[in-house]
Structure formats: C-alpha cells, structure tokens
C-alpha cells in the first residue's frame, strides 16, 4: 500500500501488484494518469499498447527505476515490449542474486 510518506510514482518504476487477478506479479509504470491511477505493463502478458490501469493503493512501489524504459517513453512516447520484459527480468535477477549473497531486500 502506498502512503503519503512514500515518493510519488515515476515512469519506468517497478511495481508489485498487490490486489486483483495479477496479484504478486511485477510490472513497470508506463504512464501516470493522475495522482491516483497509473498504467502498468510487463511486456509479456500485459503489453505496452494494452497497459492495465491500476489504483496506486493496489500497488507496492519498488525502489528500482528502469532508466531504459523511462528514457524511451520520455523521448518517443513509447517503449518496446522487449525493453519492458528486460526490465522485469533484470529486476528479478538482481533480487535473486542479492538474496543468494545473503542481503536483505525490503519488500
């Protein structure tokens, strides 16, 4: 759940969905609609062209922003599904590697 003390969502930021059919899945914020809703895509099941509108209270904002995704959206207004899949996979891989090393990851 997002509280007022947490930072505002950013384009390219990784999120974990906490409610709904896609609960516990990872996604990337591809658009910010207003102060309450964002569009989330993962490049696999949820493509960029069919991004899911999600309420921020149903998302856990993670401390990882894909600079490639953010740069692509800011420059062209679009991002490839391959870049979205890569961002999700890179985040998942880094999390697994950190856990193997014995580090603690919040979230």
N, CA, C and O atoms as a MOPAC input file, in Angstrom:
PM7 MOZYME 1SCF
protein

 N      0.83700 1    -1.16500 1     0.00000 1
 C      0.00000 1     0.00000 1     0.00000 1
 C      0.89000 1     1.23900 1     0.00000 1
 O      1.93200 1     1.25900 1     0.65500 1
 N      0.48600 1     2.25500 1    -0.72300 1
 C      1.27100 1     3.47000 1    -0.83900 1
 C      0.77700 1     4.47400 1     0.19000 1
 O     -0.41700 1     4.76600 1     0.26600 1
 N      1.70000 1     4.99400 1     0.97400 1
 C      1.32200 1     6.01100 1     1.95600 1
 C      1.81600 1     7.37200 1     1.47200 1
 O      2.58300 1     7.45800 1     0.51400 1
 N      1.37200 1     8.42800 1     2.14000 1
 C      1.77000 1     9.77000 1     1.75400 1
 C      3.26300 1    10.00200 1     1.94100 1
 O      3.84400 1    10.85100 1     1.26500 1
 N      3.89200 1     9.26300 1     2.84600 1
 C      5.30500 1     9.46200 1     3.11900 1
 C      6.19300 1     8.88300 1     2.01700 1
 O      7.35800 1     9.26400 1     1.90600 1
 N      5.66700 1     7.97900 1     1.21300 1
 C      6.45300 1     7.40100 1     0.14000 1
 C      6.51200 1     8.36300 1    -1.03500 1
 O      5.65600 1     9.23600 1    -1.17700 1
 N      7.52500 1     8.20100 1    -1.87500 1
 C      7.68000 1     9.09400 1    -3.01100 1
 C      6.58500 1     8.83800 1    -4.04800 1
 O      5.95800 1     7.78000 1    -4.07200 1
 N      6.38200 1     9.82000 1    -4.88500 1
 C      5.38300 1     9.70300 1    -5.93800 1
 C      5.86700 1     8.70500 1    -6.98700 1
 O      7.07300 1     8.53200 1    -7.16200 1
 N      4.94700 1     8.05000 1    -7.68300 1
 C      5.35700 1     7.10300 1    -8.71900 1
 C      6.05900 1     7.81200 1    -9.87300 1
 O      5.78400 1     8.97600 1   -10.16400 1
 N      6.97000 1     7.08900 1   -10.52500 1
 C      7.70900 1     7.64300 1   -11.65700 1
 C      7.60200 1     6.69800 1   -12.83300 1
 O      7.47100 1     5.48700 1   -12.65600 1
 N      7.66000 1     7.25200 1   -14.03700 1
 C      7.64500 1     6.42400 1   -15.23600 1
 C      8.90900 1     5.56000 1   -15.23100 1
 O     10.01000 1     6.05400 1   -14.98800 1
 N      8.73500 1     4.27200 1   -15.50100 1
 C      9.85300 1     3.33600 1   -15.50100 1
 C     10.05900 1     2.64200 1   -14.17100 1
 O     10.92700 1     1.77600 1   -14.06200 1
 N      9.28600 1     2.99700 1   -13.15500 1
 C      9.44300 1     2.41000 1   -11.82500 1
 C      8.79900 1     1.02200 1   -11.76400 1
 O      7.70700 1     0.80400 1   -12.28700 1
 N      9.49200 1     0.10500 1   -11.12400 1
 C      8.97600 1    -1.24400 1   -10.94200 1
 C      7.94100 1    -1.23400 1    -9.82400 1
 O      8.08300 1    -0.52500 1    -8.82700 1
 N      6.89000 1    -2.04200 1   -10.01600 1
 C      5.85500 1    -2.18100 1    -9.00000 1
 C      5.50400 1    -3.64600 1    -8.82500 1
 O      5.66600 1    -4.45300 1    -9.74100 1
 N      5.02200 1    -3.97700 1    -7.64000 1
 C      4.44800 1    -5.30000 1    -7.38500 1
 C      2.95600 1    -5.07100 1    -7.19300 1
 O      2.54500 1    -4.25400 1    -6.36900 1
 N      2.15900 1    -5.78900 1    -7.95100 1
 C      0.70800 1    -5.65800 1    -7.86300 1
 C      0.24300 1    -6.43100 1    -6.63500 1
 O      0.61700 1    -7.59000 1    -6.45400 1
 N     -0.56800 1    -5.79900 1    -5.79300 1
 C     -0.97600 1    -6.42800 1    -4.53700 1
 C     -2.42700 1    -6.89100 1    -4.53500 1
 O     -2.81000 1    -7.69900 1    -3.68900 1
 N     -3.23600 1    -6.40000 1    -5.45500 1
 C     -4.65400 1    -6.77400 1    -5.49800 1
 C     -5.05500 1    -7.14200 1    -6.91800 1
 O     -4.45300 1    -6.68100 1    -7.88700 1
 N     -6.08000 1    -7.97600 1    -7.02600 1
 C     -6.63800 1    -8.31000 1    -8.32500 1
 C     -6.09400 1    -9.59300 1    -8.90300 1
 O     -5.37100 1   -10.34000 1    -8.24400 1
 N     -6.45100 1    -9.83300 1   -10.13800 1
 C     -6.07500 1   -11.05600 1   -10.83500 1
 C     -4.56400 1   -11.20800 1   -10.97600 1
 O     -4.04100 1   -12.32200 1   -10.96100 1
 N     -3.86400 1   -10.07600 1   -11.11200 1
 C     -2.41300 1   -10.09100 1   -11.31000 1
 C     -1.63100 1    -9.94400 1   -10.01000 1
 O     -0.46100 1    -9.56300 1   -10.03500 1
 N     -2.26100 1   -10.24000 1    -8.87500 1
 C     -1.60000 1   -10.07000 1    -7.57700 1
 C     -0.27400 1   -10.81700 1    -7.54400 1
 O     -0.16400 1   -11.93200 1    -8.05500 1
 N      0.73400 1   -10.19300 1    -6.93500 1
 C      2.09200 1   -10.71000 1    -6.75800 1
 C      2.92300 1   -10.68500 1    -8.03900 1
 O      4.05400 1   -11.17200 1    -8.03300 1
 N      2.41400 1   -10.14700 1    -9.11300 1
 C      3.19600 1   -10.03200 1   -10.34800 1
 C      3.90100 1    -8.68400 1   -10.38700 1
 O      3.47100 1    -7.71700 1    -9.75900 1
 N      4.99400 1    -8.64600 1   -11.14100 1
 C      5.75800 1    -7.41500 1   -11.29800 1
 C      5.34600 1    -6.69500 1   -12.56600 1
 O      4.91900 1    -7.32300 1   -13.53500 1
 N      5.47200 1    -5.39200 1   -12.55900 1
 C      5.18500 1    -4.59300 1   -13.73100 1
 C      5.98900 1    -3.31100 1   -13.69000 1
 O      6.70000 1    -3.03400 1   -12.72400 1
 N      5.86400 1    -2.52600 1   -14.76400 1
 C      6.57400 1    -1.26200 1   -14.88500 1
 C      5.54400 1    -0.16800 1   -15.14100 1
 O      4.64000 1    -0.34700 1   -15.95700 1
 N      5.67200 1     0.95400 1   -14.45700 1
 C      4.77800 1     2.08300 1   -14.70400 1
 C      5.15400 1     2.70200 1   -16.04800 1
 O      6.28500 1     3.14900 1   -16.24100 1
 N      4.18900 1     2.72400 1   -16.98100 1
 C      4.44800 1     3.28800 1   -18.30500 1
 C      3.76200 1     4.63300 1   -18.50400 1
 O      4.07000 1     5.35000 1   -19.45700 1
 N      2.83500 1     4.98400 1   -17.61400 1
 C      2.17000 1     6.27600 1   -17.70400 1
 C      1.54500 1     6.60700 1   -16.34900 1
 O      1.09200 1     5.72600 1   -15.61900 1
 N      1.53500 1     7.89800 1   -16.04000 1
 C      0.88800 1     8.37300 1   -14.81600 1
 C     -0.34000 1     9.15200 1   -15.25500 1
 O     -0.22300 1    10.20100 1   -15.88800 1
 N     -1.53300 1     8.63300 1   -14.91400 1
 C     -2.77800 1     9.25000 1   -15.36400 1
 C     -3.15700 1    10.44800 1   -14.49600 1
 O     -3.51600 1    11.50200 1   -15.02000 1
 N     -3.08000 1    10.29500 1   -13.18000 1
 C     -3.34400 1    11.38300 1   -12.24100 1
 C     -2.70200 1    11.01400 1   -10.91600 1
 O     -1.84700 1    10.13000 1   -10.87100 1
 N     -3.09800 1    11.67500 1    -9.83900 1
 C     -2.46100 1    11.40500 1    -8.55300 1
 C     -2.90900 1    10.09300 1    -7.93300 1
 O     -2.42400 1     9.71700 1    -6.86500 1
 N     -3.82700 1     9.39100 1    -8.58400 1
 C     -4.35700 1     8.14400 1    -8.02800 1
 C     -4.15400 1     6.92000 1    -8.92200 1
 O     -4.04700 1     5.80200 1    -8.41900 1
 N     -4.09900 1     7.11800 1   -10.24100 1
 C     -4.02900 1     5.99300 1   -11.17600 1
 C     -2.79600 1     6.06100 1   -12.07500 1
 O     -2.34000 1     7.13800 1   -12.46000 1
 N     -2.26900 1     4.86600 1   -12.40000 1
 C     -1.14700 1     4.73200 1   -13.33200 1
 C     -1.46500 1     3.60100 1   -14.31100 1
 O     -2.37700 1     2.80700 1   -14.08200 1
 N     -0.70900 1     3.54100 1   -15.39200 1
 C     -0.79500 1     2.41900 1   -16.32300 1
 C      0.42300 1     1.53700 1   -16.10200 1
 O      1.55000 1     2.02800 1   -16.04000 1
 N      0.19500 1     0.22600 1   -15.98100 1
 C      1.25500 1    -0.73800 1   -15.69700 1
 C      1.28400 1    -1.78500 1   -16.81000 1
 O      0.24200 1    -2.28300 1   -17.23700 1
 N      2.49000 1    -2.11000 1   -17.27300 1
 C      2.67600 1    -3.15300 1   -18.28500 1
 C      3.90300 1    -3.97200 1   -17.90900 1
 O      4.77500 1    -3.50900 1   -17.17300 1
 N      3.95700 1    -5.21200 1   -18.43200 1
 C      5.13400 1    -6.04600 1   -18.18000 1
 C      5.79800 1    -6.51700 1   -19.47300 1
 O      6.85000 1    -7.15300 1   -19.42700 1
 N      5.19900 1    -6.21300 1   -20.62100 1
 C      5.77900 1    -6.59100 1   -21.89900 1
 C      5.48500 1    -8.01700 1   -22.30400 1
 O      5.78200 1    -8.40700 1   -23.43300 1
 N      4.91000 1    -8.80400 1   -21.41500 1
 C      4.62300 1   -10.20700 1   -21.69400 1
 C      3.11400 1   -10.40500 1   -21.75400 1
 O      2.52500 1   -10.36900 1   -22.83400 1
 N      2.49800 1   -10.60800 1   -20.62300 1
 C      1.04500 1   -10.77400 1   -20.58400 1
 C      0.34400 1    -9.44000 1   -20.83100 1
 O     -0.67100 1    -9.38100 1   -21.52500 1
 N      0.89000 1    -8.38500 1   -20.26500 1
 C      0.29700 1    -7.05800 1   -20.38300 1
 C      1.24200 1    -6.20200 1   -21.22900 1
 O      2.23500 1    -5.67800 1   -20.72500 1
 N      0.92400 1    -6.06600 1   -22.52000 1
 C      1.75800 1    -5.32500 1   -23.46100 1
 C      1.61000 1    -3.81600 1   -23.25900 1
 O      0.67500 1    -3.36100 1   -22.60100 1
 N      2.53500 1    -3.04800 1   -23.82900 1
 C      2.51100 1    -1.59400 1   -23.70600 1
 C      1.21300 1    -1.01100 1   -24.27200 1
 O      0.62900 1    -0.10800 1   -23.67400 1
 N      0.76600 1    -1.51500 1   -25.40900 1
 C     -0.44400 1    -0.98600 1   -26.05000 1
 C     -1.71300 1    -1.30200 1   -25.26000 1
 O     -2.73000 1    -0.63300 1   -25.44400 1
 N     -1.67200 1    -2.29800 1   -24.39400 1
 C     -2.83400 1    -2.69200 1   -23.58900 1
 C     -2.48400 1    -2.63700 1   -22.09800 1
 O     -2.84000 1    -3.53500 1   -21.33500 1
 N     -1.78800 1    -1.58200 1   -21.69700 1
 C     -1.36500 1    -1.43700 1   -20.29100 1
 C     -2.58600 1    -1.39800 1   -19.37900 1
 O     -3.65000 1    -0.91100 1   -19.76100 1
 N     -2.41600 1    -1.91300 1   -18.18400 1
 C     -3.50500 1    -2.02100 1   -17.21100 1
 C     -3.55300 1    -0.76600 1   -16.34400 1
 O     -2.53600 1    -0.33100 1   -15.80500 1
 N     -4.74000 1    -0.19600 1   -16.21900 1
 C     -4.95800 1     0.95400 1   -15.34100 1
 C     -5.07600 1     0.42700 1   -13.91400 1
 O     -5.94700 1    -0.39100 1   -13.61800 1
 N     -4.19400 1     0.89900 1   -13.03200 1
 C     -4.18000 1     0.41700 1   -11.65900 1
 C     -4.22100 1     1.58900 1   -10.68500 1
 O     -3.60700 1     2.63100 1   -10.91300 1
 N     -4.96400 1     1.39100 1    -9.59000 1
 C     -5.01500 1     2.33600 1    -8.50000 1
 C     -3.73200 1     2.18100 1    -7.68000 1
 O     -3.29100 1     1.06100 1    -7.42100 1
 N     -3.14200 1     3.29100 1    -7.27800 1
 C     -1.88400 1     3.23200 1    -6.53300 1
 C     -2.00400 1     2.48500 1    -5.21200 1
 O     -1.01000 1     1.94200 1    -4.72800 1
 N     -3.19500 1     2.44100 1    -4.61400 1
 C     -3.31800 1     1.71100 1    -3.35000 1
 C     -3.25600 1     0.20200 1    -3.56100 1
 O     -3.13900 1    -0.55300 1    -2.59600 1
 N     -3.33400 1    -0.24400 1    -4.81200 1
 C     -3.23700 1    -1.66600 1    -5.12500 1
 C     -1.85200 1    -2.05200 1    -5.63000 1
 O     -1.65300 1    -3.15200 1    -6.14600 1
 N     -0.89600 1    -1.13400 1    -5.47600 1
 C      0.46400 1    -1.37700 1    -5.95000 1
 C      1.46000 1    -1.14600 1    -4.82600 1
 O      1.24800 1    -0.31200 1    -3.94600 1
 N      2.55100 1    -1.90300 1    -4.87600 1
 C      3.68800 1    -1.65900 1    -3.99300 1
 C      4.79200 1    -1.08000 1    -4.87000 1
 O      5.32400 1    -1.76600 1    -5.74300 1
 N      5.13500 1     0.19100 1    -4.63300 1
 C      6.19800 1     0.83300 1    -5.40300 1
 C      7.54300 1     0.29700 1    -4.93900 1
 O      7.84900 1     0.32800 1    -3.74700 1
 N      8.34400 1    -0.19200 1    -5.87200 1
 C      9.64500 1    -0.75800 1    -5.54100 1
 C     10.74100 1     0.26600 1    -5.82400 1
 O     10.55900 1     1.17300 1    -6.63700 1
 N     11.87100 1     0.11400 1    -5.15200 1
 C     12.97900 1     1.07000 1    -5.28700 1
 C     13.87200 1     0.71000 1    -6.47600 1
 O     15.08200 1     0.54200 1    -6.32400 1
 N     13.27300 1     0.59700 1    -7.64300 1
 C     14.03900 1     0.29700 1    -8.85400 1
 C     13.35300 1     1.01600 1   -10.01200 1
 O     12.16000 1     0.82700 1   -10.24800 1
 N     14.10200 1     1.82800 1   -10.72200 1
 C     13.57400 1     2.52500 1   -11.89400 1
 C     14.41600 1     2.11500 1   -13.08500 1
 O     15.63900 1     2.25300 1   -13.06800 1
 N     13.75700 1     1.61000 1   -14.12400 1
 C     14.45000 1     1.23300 1   -15.34900 1
 C     14.69400 1     2.49200 1   -16.17500 1
 O     13.76400 1     3.07300 1   -16.73500 1
 N     15.96100 1     2.90400 1   -16.24100 1
 C     16.29600 1     4.11600 1   -16.97400 1
 C     16.05100 1     3.95800 1   -18.46900 1
 O     15.70200 1     4.92500 1   -19.14600 1
 N     16.23100 1     2.73800 1   -18.99100 1
 C     15.98300 1     2.49300 1   -20.41800 1
 C     14.52100 1     2.72300 1   -20.76100 1
 O     14.20800 1     3.37700 1   -21.75600 1
 N     13.61900 1     2.18400 1   -19.93500 1
 C     12.18600 1     2.34400 1   -20.16800 1
 C     11.80200 1     3.80900 1   -20.03600 1
 O     11.09900 1     4.34400 1   -20.89300 1
 N     12.25500 1     4.46200 1   -18.97300 1
 C     11.91200 1     5.86400 1   -18.74100 1
 C     12.41300 1     6.74200 1   -19.88800 1
 O     11.68000 1     7.60500 1   -20.37100 1
 N     13.64700 1     6.53200 1   -20.32400 1
 C     14.22700 1     7.32800 1   -21.40500 1
 C     13.45600 1     7.12500 1   -22.70800 1
 O     13.17800 1     8.08500 1   -23.42600 1
 N     13.11700 1     5.88200 1   -23.00800 1
 C     12.38600 1     5.58800 1   -24.23900 1
 C     11.01200 1     6.25400 1   -24.24600 1
 O     10.60800 1     6.82900 1   -25.25700 1
 N     10.29100 1     6.18200 1   -23.12400 1
 C      8.95500 1     6.78300 1   -23.05400 1
 C      9.04900 1     8.29700 1   -23.13400 1
 O      8.23100 1     8.92400 1   -23.80600 1
 N     10.02400 1     8.90000 1   -22.46700 1
 C     10.15800 1    10.35200 1   -22.49200 1
 C     10.57600 1    10.87000 1   -23.86600 1
 O     10.14800 1    11.95100 1   -24.27100 1
 N     11.41700 1    10.10300 1   -24.60000 1
 C     11.88200 1    10.54800 1   -25.91200 1
 C     10.85700 1    10.32400 1   -27.01000 1
 O     10.64200 1    11.20000 1   -27.84700 1
 N     10.21600 1     9.14700 1   -27.01500 1
 C      9.34600 1     8.79100 1   -28.13300 1
 C      7.88100 1     8.64300 1   -27.75000 1
 O      7.01400 1     8.58600 1   -28.62200 1
 N      7.59800 1     8.58000 1   -26.46000 1
 C      6.22000 1     8.35900 1   -26.02000 1
 C      5.83100 1     6.89300 1   -26.02700 1
 O      4.69400 1     6.55100 1   -25.70200 1
 N      6.75800 1     6.02600 1   -26.39500 1
 C      6.50400 1     4.58100 1   -26.46500 1
 C      7.70800 1     3.82100 1   -25.91100 1
 O      8.78400 1     4.38500 1   -25.70700 1
 N      7.49800 1     2.53600 1   -25.67700 1
 C      8.59200 1     1.65200 1   -25.29300 1
 C      8.27500 1     0.28600 1   -25.88900 1
 O      7.10900 1    -0.09300 1   -26.00200 1
 N      9.30600 1    -0.44500 1   -26.26700 1
 C      9.06500 1    -1.76700 1   -26.83000 1
 C      8.74100 1    -2.74500 1   -25.70500 1
 O      9.16700 1    -2.57200 1   -24.56400 1
 N      7.97700 1    -3.77500 1   -26.05700 1
 C      7.64700 1    -4.80500 1   -25.07600 1
 C      8.89900 1    -5.56600 1   -24.65000 1
 O      8.97800 1    -6.06100 1   -23.52500 1
 N      9.86300 1    -5.65600 1   -25.53800 1
 C     11.13000 1    -6.30300 1   -25.20400 1
 C     11.86500 1    -5.57700 1   -24.08400 1
 O     12.43200 1    -6.21000 1   -23.19300 1
 N     11.85400 1    -4.23900 1   -24.13100 1
 C     12.50200 1    -3.46900 1   -23.06400 1
 C     11.76700 1    -3.65500 1   -21.74000 1
 O     12.39300 1    -3.71100 1   -20.68200 1
 N     10.44700 1    -3.75000 1   -21.79900 1
 C      9.67700 1    -3.98300 1   -20.57300 1
 C     10.00900 1    -5.35100 1   -19.98400 1
 O     10.23200 1    -5.48000 1   -18.78000 1
 N     10.04100 1    -6.37800 1   -20.84700 1
 C     10.38800 1    -7.73100 1   -20.37400 1
 C     11.79300 1    -7.74800 1   -19.78800 1
 O     12.03400 1    -8.37600 1   -18.75700 1
 N     12.72600 1    -7.05300 1   -20.45200 1
 C     14.11000 1    -6.99000 1   -19.97900 1
 C     14.18400 1    -6.32100 1   -18.60600 1
 O     14.90900 1    -6.78800 1   -17.72700 1
 N     13.44100 1    -5.23300 1   -18.42000 1
 C     13.45600 1    -4.52100 1   -17.13600 1
 C     12.93400 1    -5.41200 1   -16.00900 1
 O     13.51500 1    -5.44900 1   -14.92400 1
 N     11.84200 1    -6.12800 1   -16.26600 1
 C     11.27200 1    -7.02100 1   -15.24800 1
 C     12.24900 1    -8.15800 1   -14.94800 1
 O     12.46600 1    -8.50100 1   -13.78600 1
 N     12.83500 1    -8.73900 1   -15.98900 1
 C     13.78500 1    -9.84400 1   -15.80200 1
 C     15.03000 1    -9.36800 1   -15.06400 1
 O     15.53400 1   -10.07100 1   -14.18900 1
 N     15.53300 1    -8.18500 1   -15.40500 1
 C     16.72900 1    -7.65300 1   -14.75200 1
 C     16.46600 1    -7.42300 1   -13.26900 1
 O     17.30500 1    -7.75800 1   -12.43300 1
 N     15.30700 1    -6.85600 1   -12.93600 1
 C     14.96300 1    -6.64300 1   -11.53400 1
 C     14.86400 1    -7.98000 1   -10.80000 1
 O     15.38300 1    -8.12000 1    -9.69300 1
 N     14.20100 1    -8.96300 1   -11.41300 1
 C     14.04900 1   -10.28000 1   -10.78400 1
 C     15.40200 1   -10.93500 1   -10.57000 1
 O     15.64300 1   -11.51700 1    -9.51200 1
 N     16.29500 1   -10.85300 1   -11.55900 1
 C     17.62000 1   -11.44900 1   -11.44500 1
 C     18.43800 1   -10.78200 1   -10.34500 1
 O     19.10000 1   -11.46700 1    -9.56500 1
 N     18.40000 1    -9.44700 1   -10.27400 1
 C     19.14900 1    -8.74700 1    -9.23800 1
 C     18.64300 1    -9.10900 1    -7.85100 1
 O     19.43000 1    -9.23100 1    -6.91200 1
 N     17.33700 1    -9.28100 1    -7.72000 1
 C     16.75500 1    -9.63900 1    -6.43000 1
 C     17.20700 1   -11.04300 1    -6.01600 1
 O     17.53500 1   -11.26600 1    -4.85000 1
 N     17.22700 1   -11.98700 1    -6.95800 1
 C     17.65500 1   -13.36100 1    -6.66100 1
 C     19.13000 1   -13.38600 1    -6.30500 1
 O     19.51800 1   -14.07100 1    -5.35900 1
 N     19.96800 1   -12.65100 1    -7.04200 1
 C     21.40500 1   -12.62300 1    -6.76200 1
 C     21.66100 1   -12.03400 1    -5.37700 1
 O     22.49000 1   -12.54900 1    -4.62700 1
 N     20.95500 1   -10.96100 1    -5.03700 1
 C     21.12900 1   -10.33800 1    -3.72600 1
 C     20.71800 1   -11.29400 1    -2.60700 1
 O     21.37200 1   -11.34900 1    -1.56600 1
 N     19.64600 1   -12.03900 1    -2.81800 1
 C     19.20800 1   -12.99100 1    -1.80100 1
 C     20.20700 1   -14.12900 1    -1.64100 1
 O     20.41600 1   -14.62400 1    -0.53300 1
 N     20.83400 1   -14.55100 1    -2.75900 1
 C     21.84800 1   -15.61000 1    -2.66800 1
 C     23.05100 1   -15.15300 1    -1.88200 1
 O     23.67500 1   -15.94800 1    -1.18000 1
 N     23.39200 1   -13.85500 1    -1.99200 1
 C     24.53200 1   -13.33000 1    -1.26200 1
 C     24.22300 1   -13.12100 1     0.21000 1
 O     25.12500 1   -12.86100 1     1.00600 1
 N     22.95100 1   -13.23300 1     0.57500 1
 C     22.57700 1   -13.07900 1     1.97200 1
 C     22.10900 1   -11.69500 1     2.33500 1
 O     21.88000 1   -11.40200 1     3.50900 1
 N     21.96100 1   -10.82900 1     1.33200 1
 C     21.45900 1    -9.49300 1     1.60500 1
 C     19.98200 1    -9.56000 1     1.86400 1
 O     19.30100 1   -10.48200 1     1.41400 1
 N     19.48100 1    -8.57800 1     2.59400 1
 C     18.05900 1    -8.48000 1     2.86500 1
 C     17.46700 1    -7.41300 1     1.95100 1
 O     17.97100 1    -6.29200 1     1.88500 1
 N     16.40100 1    -7.76800 1     1.25100 1
 C     15.73200 1    -6.82900 1     0.36900 1
 C     14.36900 1    -6.50200 1     0.97200 1
 O     13.56900 1    -7.39600 1     1.24700 1
 N     14.12000 1    -5.22800 1     1.17100 1
 C     12.81700 1    -4.81600 1     1.67800 1
 C     11.78800 1    -4.99500 1     0.59600 1
 O     12.05100 1    -4.72700 1    -0.57600 1
 N     10.62400 1    -5.44500 1     0.98500 1
 C      9.53600 1    -5.55600 1     0.01000 1
 C      9.23900 1    -6.90500 1    -0.30500 1
 O      8.34600 1    -7.16900 1    -1.11100 1

